[in-house]
């Protein structure tokens, strides 16, 4: 059995009863003691008189011989003596210590004095004198007996006074203890808890909403503390809700992208009212059909877009525009069931999104956390969030429309130039981050001016729209198409290299040439397009450079007869072959131009595509294994890319010749290191790599070219580059042979160690190849 804790009121009531009881006892003891002391004092007084009366009787007995008046007085005093003895006996009956002395006084009186005194009245004077003598002899003894009785009585008085003092002191002590207990109880149970309560109230008012008071009793103060804690928890929860609501409204209001706004709204709704599930339905402003749906459940598991308006629990809100609170959804007759795999719905709370008195959607939460129920406070919070979110949704729609208008070409429906420039920057950043390729093509309608001049501008618009449709049908969904201006269009092909980019461009060109366009007047015309293609990063690593180089390729396509595709590499290759010194000029203008230059040089041969990049990678690995400094490795990297730059002056026929070269052709090939070094000599930022490029075909035994250097006369970085160049060439197809395997190439390098190659570097190649599985 559990006892209920005593309340504070009951505790103080008990204290008061005890205190009053003690005071009553003290009063009773005081009154009783005073009465007893009064009686004892009266007894002492009477005893004193009795002693005097005893002596007086002796005197009266002597006088009785001569005076009848004395004899009469004796009789009166006998009566008084009897009355006093009766008082003695009454007091003695209450005090055992007085009984024997009182009895002696009575016995002596009855046996001696009283008979003698009574006999005086009946005898003559002589006999009265005899009796008086006897009385005088007995009176002192009787007085002594009375004195003993008085002494005992005085001792009793002293004892009673002492006992009364002790009792009063005890009562006062207990009263003081009860008072102290009351003070301590008041301090512990009232004052201190109330002070803590006041301090906690101040802390909570200052924002410390997690502050609580310790509740250690079940009395009124404890109940007050418990009520305070409940209130503090309620304040904390309401404050949390208002904070979450404010953050949610602010977060949603700052979102101008519709998808992001919907996702945030669903997330904030579930956090705000502590729900496991949340969903948002947005209606189309014109048709009233479901336009957007966002849920915390994967969309494939909740196909709410198929829900007809007015059906099911969600449909009730959409149809009636009212809040809906259902505690047992499964038992509600309006519940339309759930798709397979959807989490069960226990309870549900939905509120409408209303903007300018028009229903624009609904916000729903389901399954209150920890099995609880949604409250009116939850509904108020969700309604406030929905009210604010309706305006934010409208703002996002307006922003989306504005962005669409600002980034969409009104004629073709494609992205416009502004959108293209932003997307190109994004693609450059993404490709740089993940080391991906992409292709940019710029295309232009051939002789478009003639279409406008002959058939009018409306006909030209028809051609532009038809080309836009054709382009969208010809590329992937991940590709990006935009109208660049006039009759010029651009296409971005993510993760697509130059070869595949050319194939796509050729396919588009051919499809355009085969697609007639029907004009408004019924006339059918044909048109062709020209395309310029540039690739990242080989044609450039900056967005403006890529656009410029694709545009240069388009210009060459136009100049070459139109209705064709031209890659920037091919354009640049032709320009560099015609004017090799342009290499120096381009590199001085921007050292990043080395990438398109290297790519243009690489395509001079059918077998050396990406040869420069391969040599660069091998050389850098060798340099790292040899412990080169960061500056030396940077120089190796540049030299690896530019080591064959001199072959720009050699004809493609010689470079791709399968038969043995003539002496003149061989001499031209042997000059390319010198030519490359000369071109780089004029580039101030690249002069440190000139010796590496010039001497990378020298041999360890002195039989190389161009200067026949031997051993350590050859710069160390050039010796490293020689091994990397030879290994790359051996593992690539050549006009005279197929590529060797990595193992065969390593064997050839080892065979040439000490003759063609530096033995140390040849050994390092063997070692690092073994560490990388033979690669």
XYZ file of C-alpha atoms in Angstrom:
775
model
C 0.000 0.000 0.000
C 1.468 3.349 -1.021
C 0.927 6.168 1.454
C 0.075 9.537 0.060
C 2.630 12.200 1.010
C 1.442 14.558 3.755
C 0.487 17.933 2.374
C 2.144 21.108 3.576
C -1.169 22.314 5.016
C -1.514 19.112 7.026
C 2.065 19.397 8.272
C 1.490 22.928 9.525
C -1.897 21.903 10.984
C -0.193 19.106 12.944
C 2.402 21.587 14.170
C -0.323 23.996 15.244
C -2.260 21.263 17.095
C 0.905 20.176 18.872
C 1.728 23.749 19.780
C -1.764 24.493 21.088
C -1.759 21.215 23.014
C 1.512 22.168 24.653
C 0.197 25.614 25.479
C -2.947 24.068 26.951
C -0.884 21.645 28.983
C 1.292 24.473 30.178
C -1.765 26.475 31.176
C -3.324 23.458 32.900
C -0.129 22.672 34.762
C 0.268 26.304 35.691
C -3.255 26.661 36.957
C -3.144 23.318 38.755
C 0.248 24.065 40.233
C -0.765 27.521 41.330
C -3.942 26.156 42.911
C -1.983 23.501 44.737
C 0.618 25.987 45.840
C -2.181 28.261 46.989
C -3.744 25.499 49.029
C -0.378 24.559 50.465
C 0.305 28.188 51.301
C -3.098 28.411 52.968
C -2.303 25.213 54.858
C 0.982 26.668 56.058
C -0.816 29.809 57.123
C -3.475 27.750 58.891
C -0.792 25.621 60.509
C 0.889 28.734 61.814
C -2.395 29.913 63.257
C -3.010 26.431 64.694
C 0.358 26.569 66.425
C -0.501 29.952 67.870
C -3.950 28.680 68.763
C -2.385 25.730 70.620
C -0.276 28.093 72.700
C -3.277 30.415 73.067
C -5.360 27.555 74.437
C -2.702 26.973 77.093
C -2.917 30.654 78.078
C -6.710 30.594 78.069
C -6.643 27.451 80.221
C -4.569 29.315 82.810
C -6.912 32.314 82.717
C -10.007 30.158 83.012
C -9.550 29.832 86.807
C -10.383 33.406 87.231
C -12.478 34.294 84.159
C -15.631 32.827 82.804
C -14.990 34.757 79.597
C -11.751 32.792 79.124
C -13.649 29.568 79.520
C -16.084 30.611 76.809
C -13.206 31.504 74.498
C -11.715 28.035 75.039
C -14.852 26.478 73.667
C -14.776 28.711 70.588
C -11.103 27.951 69.941
C -11.774 24.207 70.243
C -14.236 24.516 67.341
C -11.743 26.481 65.276
C -9.051 23.950 66.130
C -11.307 21.194 64.820
C -11.921 23.073 61.573
C -8.193 23.553 61.006
C -7.489 19.886 61.709
C -10.118 18.985 59.095
C -8.185 21.079 56.541
C -4.957 19.309 57.572
C -6.547 15.954 57.045
C -7.973 16.909 53.652
C -4.573 18.082 52.373
C -2.848 15.109 53.953
C -5.199 12.752 52.142
C -3.691 14.022 48.841
C -0.092 13.780 50.033
C 1.114 10.547 51.559
C 4.061 12.225 53.276
C 1.685 14.429 55.313
C -0.693 11.712 56.447
C 1.333 10.411 59.422
C 2.249 13.861 60.852
C -1.353 15.028 60.443
C -2.589 11.873 62.167
C -0.190 12.494 65.104
C -1.505 16.024 65.480
C -5.087 14.696 65.408
C -4.297 11.867 67.845
C -2.544 14.165 70.337
C -5.452 16.582 70.116
C -8.071 13.954 70.584
C -6.303 12.065 73.355
C -4.701 14.849 75.341
C -5.522 18.458 74.689
C -9.138 18.291 73.645
C -10.354 16.290 76.717
C -8.458 18.572 79.080
C -9.747 21.737 77.432
C -13.270 20.420 77.330
C -13.110 19.531 81.053
C -12.105 23.036 82.250
C -15.583 24.360 81.744
C -17.064 21.836 84.195
C -14.565 22.047 87.130
C -13.883 24.548 89.813
C -11.050 26.971 89.797
C -8.583 24.766 91.554
C -9.142 21.837 89.284
C -9.098 24.170 86.321
C -5.686 25.299 87.466
C -4.513 21.691 87.557
C -5.878 21.088 84.080
C -4.338 24.300 82.858
C -0.978 23.088 84.126
C -1.318 19.873 82.184
C -2.426 21.770 79.090
C 0.558 24.100 79.377
C 2.782 21.062 79.608
C 1.230 19.395 76.514
C 0.889 22.527 74.336
C 4.603 22.834 73.362
C 4.666 19.211 72.240
C 1.582 19.772 70.084
C 3.142 22.964 68.684
C 6.252 20.965 67.822
C 4.091 18.413 65.989
C 2.485 21.199 64.012
C 5.960 22.629 63.247
C 7.044 19.242 61.850
C 3.927 19.157 59.691
C 4.658 22.659 58.427
C 8.255 21.708 57.657
C 7.078 18.769 55.607
C 4.526 20.946 53.881
C 7.156 23.572 53.053
C 9.338 20.820 51.583
C 6.370 19.721 49.473
C 5.862 23.295 48.333
C 9.480 23.512 47.299
C 9.219 20.164 45.450
C 5.991 21.167 43.740
C 7.522 24.493 42.708
C 10.562 22.704 41.348
C 8.397 20.184 39.447
C 6.247 22.987 38.091
C 9.352 24.849 36.935
C 10.712 21.719 35.263
C 7.434 21.067 33.526
C 7.116 24.635 32.362
C 10.717 24.550 31.121
C 10.047 21.300 29.259
C 6.909 22.718 27.690
C 8.765 25.873 26.675
C 11.614 23.749 25.233
C 9.246 21.575 23.262
C 7.398 24.694 22.078
C 10.673 26.249 20.961
C 11.618 22.993 19.205
C 8.270 22.951 17.456
C 8.807 26.594 16.487
C 12.287 25.811 15.156
C 10.896 22.832 13.287
C 8.208 25.062 11.829
C 10.853 27.587 10.716
C 13.020 24.853 9.192
C 10.001 23.283 7.561
C 8.915 26.640 6.184
C 12.410 27.315 4.892
C 12.940 23.882 3.376
C 9.451 23.325 2.100
C 8.293 26.853 1.312
C 10.891 29.621 1.263
C 13.768 27.813 -0.494
C 11.573 26.087 -3.114
C 9.759 29.358 -3.788
C 13.086 31.176 -4.216
C 14.209 28.466 -6.629
C 10.905 28.802 -8.406
C 11.383 32.563 -8.707
C 14.969 32.079 -9.974
C 13.798 29.504 -12.510
C 11.034 31.857 -13.626
C 13.582 34.601 -14.244
C 15.865 32.223 -16.157
C 13.001 31.038 -18.341
C 11.943 34.630 -18.978
C 15.540 35.206 -20.085
C 15.359 32.403 -22.647
C 16.573 29.351 -20.688
C 13.575 27.263 -21.714
C 15.187 24.005 -20.591
C 15.323 25.194 -16.956
C 13.381 23.057 -14.490
C 12.958 22.984 -10.698
C 13.594 19.889 -8.601
C 10.388 18.397 -7.208
C 11.160 16.339 -4.088
C 7.811 16.296 -2.300
C 4.148 15.837 -2.963
C 2.959 18.809 -0.891
C 1.506 22.058 -2.193
C 4.922 23.536 -3.028
C 5.863 20.287 -4.762
C 2.615 20.419 -6.709
C 3.373 24.043 -7.558
C 6.864 23.016 -8.745
C 5.402 20.215 -10.835
C 2.879 22.613 -12.339
C 5.708 25.069 -13.004
C 7.742 22.366 -14.778
C 4.710 21.436 -16.853
C 4.265 25.084 -17.747
C 7.973 25.439 -18.568
C 7.818 22.360 -20.794
C 4.781 23.783 -22.522
C 6.574 27.113 -23.000
C 9.654 25.313 -24.314
C 7.567 23.298 -26.743
C 5.590 26.342 -27.879
C 8.835 28.301 -28.254
C 10.371 25.419 -30.219
C 7.337 25.308 -32.438
C 7.398 29.061 -33.023
C 11.148 28.953 -33.696
C 10.760 26.056 -36.113
C 7.809 27.841 -37.716
C 9.802 31.047 -38.095
C 12.792 29.183 -39.523
C 10.525 27.224 -41.834
C 8.756 30.338 -43.105
C 12.085 32.125 -43.587
C 13.666 29.133 -45.325
C 10.683 28.568 -47.585
C 10.381 32.280 -48.370
C 14.039 32.379 -49.441
C 13.555 29.531 -51.928
C 12.785 30.643 -55.446
C 13.269 27.255 -57.091
C 9.961 25.398 -56.991
C 11.410 21.906 -56.494
C 13.629 23.082 -53.654
C 10.726 24.979 -52.092
C 8.442 21.930 -52.185
C 11.118 19.702 -50.648
C 11.828 22.211 -47.889
C 8.148 22.685 -47.137
C 7.551 18.952 -46.739
C 10.597 18.597 -44.503
C 9.714 21.585 -42.322
C 6.099 20.423 -41.940
C 7.165 17.045 -40.540
C 9.655 18.681 -38.151
C 7.204 21.364 -37.045
C 4.466 19.016 -35.794
C 6.687 15.968 -35.168
C 5.166 13.764 -37.845
C 6.732 10.727 -39.497
C 5.239 11.462 -42.921
C 4.455 14.622 -44.836
C 3.223 15.445 -48.322
C 2.398 18.495 -50.400
C -0.021 18.784 -53.304
C 0.030 21.893 -55.514
C -2.692 22.593 -58.055
C -2.203 24.124 -61.476
C -3.332 27.761 -61.252
C -5.382 27.490 -64.438
C -6.623 23.907 -64.787
C -6.976 23.060 -61.100
C -5.315 19.689 -61.717
C -2.433 18.419 -59.613
C 0.692 20.145 -60.925
C 3.265 19.243 -58.277
C 3.441 16.559 -55.640
C 6.196 16.161 -53.077
C 6.292 13.590 -50.306
C 8.656 12.261 -47.688
C 7.784 8.862 -49.170
C 9.472 8.075 -52.526
C 7.124 9.295 -55.288
C 6.918 5.899 -56.960
C 5.265 4.558 -53.798
C 2.637 7.288 -53.635
C 1.081 8.006 -57.047
C -1.180 10.781 -55.759
C -1.309 12.423 -59.197
C -3.822 9.757 -60.155
C -6.170 10.800 -57.313
C -9.336 12.437 -58.677
C -10.241 15.684 -56.936
C -12.754 15.083 -54.163
C -12.008 11.417 -53.585
C -10.162 9.972 -50.625
C -9.023 11.881 -47.565
C -6.658 14.061 -49.587
C -9.407 14.755 -52.085
C -11.670 16.082 -49.319
C -9.263 18.939 -48.677
C -8.854 19.633 -52.395
C -12.591 19.674 -52.951
C -13.803 21.485 -49.849
C -10.751 23.605 -49.020
C -10.992 22.809 -45.306
C -8.689 21.387 -42.669
C -9.013 17.678 -42.003
C -8.043 15.820 -38.816
C -8.486 12.040 -38.769
C -7.295 9.996 -35.788
C -7.939 6.529 -37.252
C -7.536 6.800 -40.994
C -8.140 3.112 -41.676
C -11.622 3.310 -40.128
C -12.636 6.501 -41.900
C -15.132 5.707 -44.693
C -13.488 8.323 -46.911
C -10.106 6.583 -46.729
C -9.254 5.284 -50.185
C -6.482 2.892 -49.193
C -2.750 3.039 -49.900
C -0.504 1.874 -52.747
C 1.530 -1.305 -52.183
C 4.635 -0.677 -50.104
C 3.382 2.619 -48.684
C 3.866 3.016 -44.911
C 0.573 2.601 -43.028
C -1.327 5.762 -42.123
C -2.411 5.865 -38.480
C -3.616 9.430 -38.091
C -3.619 12.369 -40.465
C -3.780 16.148 -40.393
C -4.227 18.186 -43.551
C -4.657 21.904 -44.144
C -5.389 23.817 -47.348
C -2.997 26.236 -49.038
C -5.056 29.300 -49.833
C -3.890 32.382 -51.710
C -6.209 35.331 -52.222
C -9.208 33.190 -51.226
C -8.317 30.562 -53.815
C -7.306 26.986 -53.034
C -3.834 26.355 -54.460
C -2.951 23.072 -52.763
C -2.819 21.142 -49.519
C -0.225 20.301 -46.885
C -0.590 16.936 -45.159
C 1.202 15.287 -42.244
C 0.599 11.775 -40.981
C 1.588 9.500 -38.097
C 2.393 11.685 -35.104
C 5.711 10.692 -33.546
C 5.741 8.182 -30.666
C 2.191 7.073 -31.391
C 0.695 10.386 -30.275
C -2.234 12.336 -31.664
C -2.269 15.604 -33.540
C -3.516 18.513 -31.430
C -5.305 21.786 -32.185
C -1.925 23.453 -31.632
C -0.467 21.261 -34.410
C -3.283 22.325 -36.707
C -2.664 26.003 -35.916
C 1.054 25.657 -36.627
C 0.487 23.766 -39.864
C -2.123 26.303 -40.963
C 0.293 29.175 -40.287
C 3.002 27.426 -42.299
C 0.579 26.719 -45.139
C -0.650 30.323 -45.158
C 2.854 31.752 -45.465
C 3.956 29.057 -47.903
C 1.158 29.831 -50.345
C 2.702 33.254 -50.968
C 6.185 31.749 -51.235
C 4.884 29.226 -53.762
C 3.402 32.017 -55.841
C 6.711 33.909 -55.696
C 8.583 30.785 -56.816
C 6.182 30.354 -59.715
C 6.658 33.957 -60.774
C 10.422 33.597 -60.441
C 10.377 30.391 -62.466
C 8.351 32.109 -65.141
C 10.709 35.091 -65.130
C 13.768 32.837 -65.321
C 12.163 30.872 -68.121
C 11.412 34.056 -70.031
C 14.928 35.362 -69.362
C 16.648 32.141 -70.416
C 14.382 30.877 -73.189
C 14.324 31.908 -76.804
C 10.801 33.013 -77.573
C 10.808 31.819 -81.166
C 12.230 28.300 -80.859
C 11.553 27.459 -77.215
C 15.231 26.579 -76.791
C 17.539 28.074 -74.210
C 18.892 31.476 -75.165
C 22.443 32.780 -75.221
C 22.364 33.842 -71.589
C 21.328 30.362 -70.467
C 23.972 28.806 -72.708
C 26.776 30.882 -71.242
C 25.757 29.907 -67.705
C 25.471 26.237 -68.639
C 28.841 26.275 -70.403
C 30.528 27.645 -67.281
C 28.853 24.917 -65.211
C 30.007 22.232 -67.641
C 33.585 23.532 -67.584
C 33.591 23.473 -63.761
C 32.063 19.992 -63.616
C 34.401 18.537 -66.235
C 37.439 20.061 -64.552
C 36.363 18.677 -61.164
C 35.722 15.152 -62.404
C 38.288 15.078 -65.235
C 35.623 14.546 -67.895
C 35.499 15.530 -71.560
C 32.781 17.415 -73.359
C 32.205 18.721 -76.864
C 30.898 22.117 -77.920
C 29.521 22.648 -81.411
C 28.339 25.868 -83.032
C 26.188 25.527 -86.147
C 24.818 28.022 -88.604
C 22.186 27.818 -91.383
C 23.883 28.244 -94.742
C 22.607 31.140 -96.885
C 19.889 31.953 -94.354
C 19.764 35.538 -95.596
C 18.560 34.241 -98.942
C 15.639 32.494 -97.220
C 14.545 35.736 -95.568
C 15.084 37.784 -98.705
C 13.277 35.322 -100.988
C 10.444 34.049 -98.799
C 10.211 36.674 -96.071
C 11.080 36.680 -92.372
C 8.054 34.549 -91.347
C 9.467 31.806 -93.582
C 12.844 32.246 -91.893
C 11.151 31.814 -88.511
C 9.613 28.553 -89.729
C 13.059 27.295 -90.747
C 14.508 28.245 -87.355
C 11.719 26.437 -85.515
C 12.110 23.351 -87.715
C 15.851 23.273 -87.091
C 15.232 23.570 -83.337
C 12.852 20.594 -83.505
C 15.381 18.614 -85.558
C 18.194 19.342 -83.093
C 16.126 18.246 -80.087
C 15.300 14.987 -81.842
C 18.934 14.354 -82.797
C 20.631 14.582 -79.386
C 20.350 12.969 -75.961
C 18.260 14.342 -73.124
C 21.455 15.180 -71.223
C 22.714 17.315 -74.089
C 22.051 21.051 -74.080
C 20.797 23.063 -77.073
C 20.494 26.840 -77.287
C 19.888 29.506 -79.875
C 23.059 31.569 -79.851
C 21.659 34.379 -81.941
C 20.184 34.860 -85.401
C 20.496 31.616 -87.335
C 23.302 30.330 -85.067
C 22.766 27.487 -82.576
C 25.029 25.818 -80.008
C 25.035 22.274 -78.621
C 26.839 20.940 -75.529
C 27.567 17.207 -75.438
C 28.656 16.245 -71.880
C 31.230 13.460 -71.491
C 31.768 13.293 -75.238
C 35.175 13.444 -76.944
C 36.083 14.859 -80.335
C 35.575 11.660 -82.335
C 32.067 11.054 -81.016
C 31.340 14.755 -81.227
C 32.195 14.724 -84.924
C 29.876 11.746 -85.461
C 26.981 13.587 -83.790
C 27.710 16.722 -85.822
C 27.790 14.750 -89.075
C 24.500 13.074 -88.200
C 22.856 16.434 -87.532
C 24.284 17.922 -90.728
C 23.028 15.010 -92.830
C 19.560 15.067 -91.237
C 19.209 18.798 -91.840
C 20.129 18.407 -95.494
C 17.464 15.703 -95.906
C 14.648 17.534 -94.101
C 12.545 19.846 -96.287
C 10.633 22.651 -94.593
C 7.070 23.520 -95.529
C 6.506 27.277 -95.493
C 3.206 29.020 -94.630
C 2.399 29.469 -98.333
C 2.781 25.730 -98.941
C 6.189 25.997 -100.551
C 8.804 23.432 -99.512
C 12.434 24.443 -99.274
C 15.604 22.674 -98.198
C 18.471 24.054 -96.193
C 21.928 22.994 -95.073
C 24.006 23.788 -92.024
C 27.694 24.125 -91.229
C 29.138 23.093 -87.861
C 32.272 23.966 -85.916
C 33.368 21.605 -83.141
C 35.693 22.190 -80.167
C 36.506 19.770 -77.331
C 37.324 20.284 -73.667
C 40.096 20.312 -72.552
C 42.161 19.783 -75.697
C 40.808 22.910 -77.421
C 40.867 25.028 -74.304
C 40.013 24.991 -70.617
C 38.128 28.280 -70.381
C 34.585 28.799 -71.641
C 35.395 31.862 -73.816
C 38.302 29.993 -75.430
C 36.082 27.034 -76.310
C 33.432 29.293 -77.880
C 36.076 31.178 -79.832
C 37.662 27.976 -81.126
C 34.360 26.357 -82.075
C 33.517 29.591 -83.884
C 36.861 29.488 -85.711
C 36.086 25.931 -86.797
C 32.641 27.071 -88.016
C 34.289 29.858 -89.984
C 36.595 27.360 -91.696
C 33.593 25.131 -92.468
C 31.867 28.101 -94.086
C 34.981 29.060 -96.009
C 35.482 25.482 -97.152
C 32.189 25.315 -99.022
C 29.488 25.030 -96.289
C 27.326 21.989 -95.483
C 30.186 20.426 -93.590
C 31.657 19.753 -90.143
C 35.010 21.142 -89.092
C 36.898 20.365 -85.869
C 39.023 23.067 -84.321
C 41.999 20.656 -84.149
C 41.864 20.280 -87.885
C 41.574 24.023 -88.385
C 44.463 24.776 -86.071
C 46.572 22.014 -87.606
C 46.221 23.569 -91.033
C 47.045 27.011 -89.661
C 50.122 25.786 -87.799
C 51.393 23.836 -90.793
C 51.054 26.955 -92.875
C 52.644 29.180 -90.234
C 54.646 27.254 -87.552
C 55.697 30.512 -85.902
C 52.107 30.949 -84.848
C 52.853 28.376 -82.150
C 55.269 30.815 -80.528
C 52.776 33.659 -80.820
C 49.912 31.630 -79.330
C 51.996 30.396 -76.401
C 53.258 33.901 -75.641
C 49.689 35.164 -75.676
C 48.391 32.381 -73.413
C 50.445 29.411 -72.270
C 47.182 27.449 -71.911
C 47.135 27.393 -75.728
C 49.564 24.487 -75.519
C 46.585 22.089 -75.154
C 44.935 22.824 -78.517
C 48.393 23.066 -80.118
C 49.357 19.617 -78.805
C 46.026 18.173 -79.949
C 46.464 19.698 -83.417
C 49.979 18.262 -83.704
C 48.848 14.830 -82.448
C 46.336 14.447 -85.286
C 49.059 14.852 -87.917
C 49.585 11.103 -87.609
C 46.958 8.414 -87.562
C 48.897 6.467 -84.935
C 49.949 9.083 -82.401
C 46.630 10.410 -81.059
C 47.131 11.303 -77.373
C 50.842 10.436 -77.705
C 51.899 13.668 -75.993
C 49.645 13.095 -72.969
C 50.889 9.512 -72.665
C 54.537 10.633 -72.747
C 53.742 13.294 -70.142
C 52.236 10.739 -67.740
C 55.140 8.284 -68.098
C 57.765 11.033 -67.710
C 56.113 12.398 -64.568
C 55.992 8.913 -63.016
C 59.668 8.378 -63.817
C 60.540 11.774 -62.348
C 58.659 11.003 -59.150
C 60.400 7.628 -58.786
C 63.777 9.319 -59.325
C 63.062 11.870 -56.584
C 62.958 14.980 -58.759
C 61.913 18.303 -57.276
C 58.494 19.838 -57.917
C 60.005 22.330 -60.379
C 61.761 19.552 -62.313
C 58.560 17.500 -62.527
C 56.653 20.585 -63.728
C 59.269 21.054 -66.458
C 58.991 17.356 -67.389
C 55.213 17.716 -67.625
C 55.457 20.620 -70.085
C 58.246 18.978 -72.074
C 56.250 15.749 -72.306
C 53.338 17.614 -73.879
C 55.457 19.723 -76.248
C 58.355 17.369 -77.084
C 57.102 16.655 -80.635
C 55.934 20.178 -81.429
C 58.565 20.357 -84.197
C 56.800 17.743 -86.381
C 54.374 20.496 -87.407
C 56.845 21.229 -90.221
C 56.874 17.594 -91.463
C 54.255 16.560 -93.996
C 51.543 14.120 -92.926
C 52.564 11.818 -95.780
C 56.053 11.381 -94.358
C 54.787 10.880 -90.814
C 52.238 8.250 -91.879
C 54.438 6.495 -94.469
C 54.440 2.709 -94.052
C 57.468 2.157 -96.313
C 61.043 3.010 -95.251
C 61.790 6.743 -95.339
C 64.159 8.210 -97.889
C 67.298 9.968 -96.697
C 65.664 13.361 -97.293
C 62.555 12.310 -95.391
C 64.632 10.887 -92.567
C 66.625 14.105 -92.387
C 63.373 16.082 -92.047
C 62.320 13.835 -89.160
C 65.717 14.225 -87.425
C 65.321 18.015 -87.532
C 62.042 18.110 -85.548
C 63.686 18.357 -82.072
C 65.662 21.390 -83.253
C 62.571 22.916 -84.847
C 60.544 22.373 -81.686
C 63.273 23.864 -79.498
C 63.488 26.894 -81.780
C 59.722 27.471 -81.588
C 59.809 27.258 -77.789
C 62.911 29.433 -77.474
C 60.755 32.438 -78.287
C 58.358 31.715 -75.408
C 59.797 33.258 -72.262
C 57.777 31.071 -69.873
C 58.903 27.850 -71.606
C 62.615 28.442 -72.137
C 63.521 26.098 -69.277
C 62.219 23.117 -71.267
C 64.053 23.963 -74.519
C 67.056 21.651 -73.733
C 64.701 18.808 -72.804
C 62.837 19.082 -76.125
C 66.032 19.518 -78.199
C 67.902 16.551 -76.725
C 65.159 13.979 -76.067
C 66.319 11.927 -79.113
C 69.980 11.798 -78.017
C 71.331 8.337 -77.065
C 73.375 7.244 -74.061
C 76.049 5.859 -76.461
C 76.262 9.128 -78.430
C 74.555 7.823 -81.594
C 71.432 9.935 -81.272
C 70.397 13.245 -82.814
C 70.552 16.176 -83.373
C 73.943 16.818 -81.696
C 75.279 13.354 -80.867
C 75.590 14.018 -77.136
C 76.707 11.086 -75.004
C 76.033 9.847 -71.441
C 75.649 12.561 -68.865
C 76.298 15.225 -71.498
C 72.620 14.774 -72.213
C 70.445 16.737 -69.741
C 68.957 14.343 -67.201
C 65.384 15.444 -67.904
C 65.954 14.828 -71.625
C 67.183 11.288 -70.801
C 63.989 10.683 -68.794
C 61.873 12.022 -71.654
C 63.721 9.767 -74.122
C 62.693 6.631 -72.175
C 59.080 7.869 -71.816
C 58.869 8.749 -75.543
C 60.306 5.397 -76.633
C 58.018 3.409 -74.309
C 54.943 5.284 -75.581
C 55.970 4.743 -79.220
C 56.629 1.036 -78.658
C 53.182 0.498 -77.104
C 51.381 2.372 -79.926
C 50.548 1.303 -83.484
C 52.958 2.523 -86.159
C 52.661 2.496 -89.950
C 55.278 -0.240 -90.106
C 54.021 -2.418 -87.181
C 51.376 -3.049 -84.552
C 51.806 -1.905 -80.965
C 53.992 -4.044 -78.721
C 52.752 -5.271 -75.383
C 53.948 -3.546 -72.226
C 56.166 -6.527 -71.409
C 57.719 -6.477 -74.898
C 58.313 -2.742 -74.631
C 60.044 -3.121 -71.254
C 62.276 -5.833 -72.671
C 63.260 -3.526 -75.547
C 64.036 -0.732 -73.090
C 66.224 -3.095 -71.025
C 67.974 -4.270 -74.212
C 68.726 -0.624 -75.010
C 69.973 0.128 -71.494
C 73.520 1.494 -71.658
C 73.254 1.986 -75.424
C 70.162 4.003 -76.308
C 68.956 4.681 -72.759
C 70.360 5.792 -69.410
C 70.698 2.493 -67.439
C 69.401 4.057 -64.226
C 66.240 5.377 -65.894
C 65.681 2.103 -67.777
C 65.853 0.236 -64.452
C 63.389 2.671 -62.852
C 60.926 2.130 -65.716
C 61.205 -1.627 -65.175
C 60.582 -1.188 -61.450
C 57.600 1.162 -61.628
C 56.030 -0.935 -64.369
C 56.279 -3.988 -62.104
C 54.746 -2.046 -59.199
C 51.752 -1.156 -61.376
C 50.974 -4.611 -62.686
C 53.053 -4.264 -65.839
C 51.392 -1.043 -66.975
